[in-house]
Amino acid sequence: MNGRPDEPPIVCSGRIDNAMRLTALDELADALGLRKEQGVAEARAMYPTLDIVEEDLVADRLLLEAIADWCDRYTPLVAIDGRDGLFLDITGCAHLFGGEKALLKDVLSRLFHMGFDARGAIASSPGLASAITRFGNGGVVGDDEAGQALAPLPVAALRLDEDTVTALKKLGLKRIGDMIDAPRAPLARRFGTTVLLRLDQALGHDEEPISPRLPIAELSTERRLIEPIGTEEDILAVAGQIAVSLKPSLEARGAGGRAFELVLFRVDGKVLRISAAASQPLRDPVRIARLFSERLTALHDDLDAGYGFEILRLNVLRHEAFDAVQGDFDGNRQKDVSLAAFVDRVSARLGPDCLQSFQLRESHVPERAVVAFAAIESSPARGKAEEDSISFSRSERPLRLFARPELVDALLAQVPDGPPQSFRWRRMQHRVARSEGPERIAMEWWLDGEDAPTRDYFRVEDDIGHRFWIYRQGFYGQEPSPRWFIHGVFA
């Protein structure tokens, strides 16, 4: 191998069919005649100085994911292809880099300088690009050159399983060119439709969509910098400029962004993704940049700029309709904006779950009538509509409602429908001085079943002024015996 003439060949080994075999070889090992899936013992016997490294599939996958992140600079449509390949859908992107040949040259050149000896091809279909890359010489293949480029390649280039490849070779079909003009019906009867499907996909006769590894942003804009930047102030300044260019696109859609992503491409190839969300649809570049100001503050110690960032991209991952409302003279509109800005800043700094809001549900069971969710996910317009459609209970409810009712020991209960005279909760005895109730609540039979016991709720106050919301589950004189629970406490 060039650059290391005095070093032994390096190979990777892994377990295949319960035996340690070679899984990858460097150029020197390949030149010596070693081959993949050869036994490790046999290879070491042939070359005792062979440097054998055990493969690490997890590390390989992480490396491939990192390279896929780096490839986002060319297109957001990046998909994983097996254990060592990537698909890039560059439709509509090639002209940004000077054409397909210039783009491919730029990709391979940058990867080479990062220490990767990669091979690539650009073709009209994923199957053709995969075949030319893995079994050919790479390069750019025109639409009318597909059959000519595929003909000399082995049938394994069609991404068929080993058993099918072996069976095709036994019939004398060793090259793809042998299959292109062969009768299709006998092939389908003997090998199934997969062989013909893979052939049609490689020739471009059948569509083969790729599945991007990351969700595609609804809107995106970026800035490529002449000089890399690395400080938080510079990053925020460029992010604000990018947000300004994003505003016309949001206005054209009548929308505002709810979820944003700032992607930082470092000079050495590492990619950092910083996400931020807003409680209301945003268009204002200042407020969008302020979201990332809080996120960068929270990630201060983890933000490794290295030699700087050369590309900054701002993605809108989710947007909603934007209601342009003129601020009124008494300042109520400003109060709403200030509250939303506070929620955005705190959530960006401490995480989306740090602030909780509550939403009414159509249920008369207390623990199901309200659900908690992250305040940053709230929508004022939607919340008001839901409040108008759900009627509030006129009964007094405790200030603090337990997520799960807690069992208590009730003593000297007034049967059949009265409250207990005293009860023991959390190792403390409480003597009931006053009570109100009962308020009878039946369970939801469509969820809890027809045999779910009924609850009788009481508001009780002990002799030192503590107020509780307790209930009896079931009735006296019936089986099972009734039990008492505390469900909440009043102020």
PDB file of C-alpha atoms in Angstrom, residues 168 171 173 179 181-193 195-196:
ATOM      1  CA  LEU A 168     -27.492 -17.996 -12.354  1.00  0.00           C
ATOM      2  CA  LEU A 171     -26.862 -21.652 -16.054  1.00  0.00           C
ATOM      3  CA  LEU A 173     -25.493 -16.284 -16.811  1.00  0.00           C
ATOM      4  CA  MET A 179     -29.468 -11.533 -18.862  1.00  0.00           C
ATOM      5  CA  ASP A 181     -31.471 -10.099 -23.903  1.00  0.00           C
ATOM      6  CA  ALA A 182     -32.427 -13.451 -22.322  1.00  0.00           C
ATOM      7  CA  PRO A 183     -36.116 -14.532 -22.373  1.00  0.00           C
ATOM      8  CA  ARG A 184     -37.782 -13.087 -19.297  1.00  0.00           C
ATOM      9  CA  ALA A 185     -40.503 -15.682 -18.729  1.00  0.00           C
ATOM     10  CA  PRO A 186     -38.125 -18.611 -18.002  1.00  0.00           C
ATOM     11  CA  LEU A 187     -36.087 -16.424 -15.648  1.00  0.00           C
ATOM     12  CA  ALA A 188     -39.209 -15.413 -13.735  1.00  0.00           C
ATOM     13  CA  ARG A 189     -40.441 -19.026 -13.475  1.00  0.00           C
ATOM     14  CA  ARG A 190     -37.116 -20.318 -12.172  1.00  0.00           C
ATOM     15  CA  PHE A 191     -35.848 -17.450  -9.998  1.00  0.00           C
ATOM     16  CA  GLY A 192     -38.930 -15.415  -9.241  1.00  0.00           C
ATOM     17  CA  THR A 193     -39.683 -11.808 -10.091  1.00  0.00           C
ATOM     18  CA  VAL A 195     -34.241 -10.958 -10.562  1.00  0.00           C
ATOM     19  CA  LEU A 196     -36.204  -9.128 -13.233  1.00  0.00           C
TER      20      LEU A 196
END
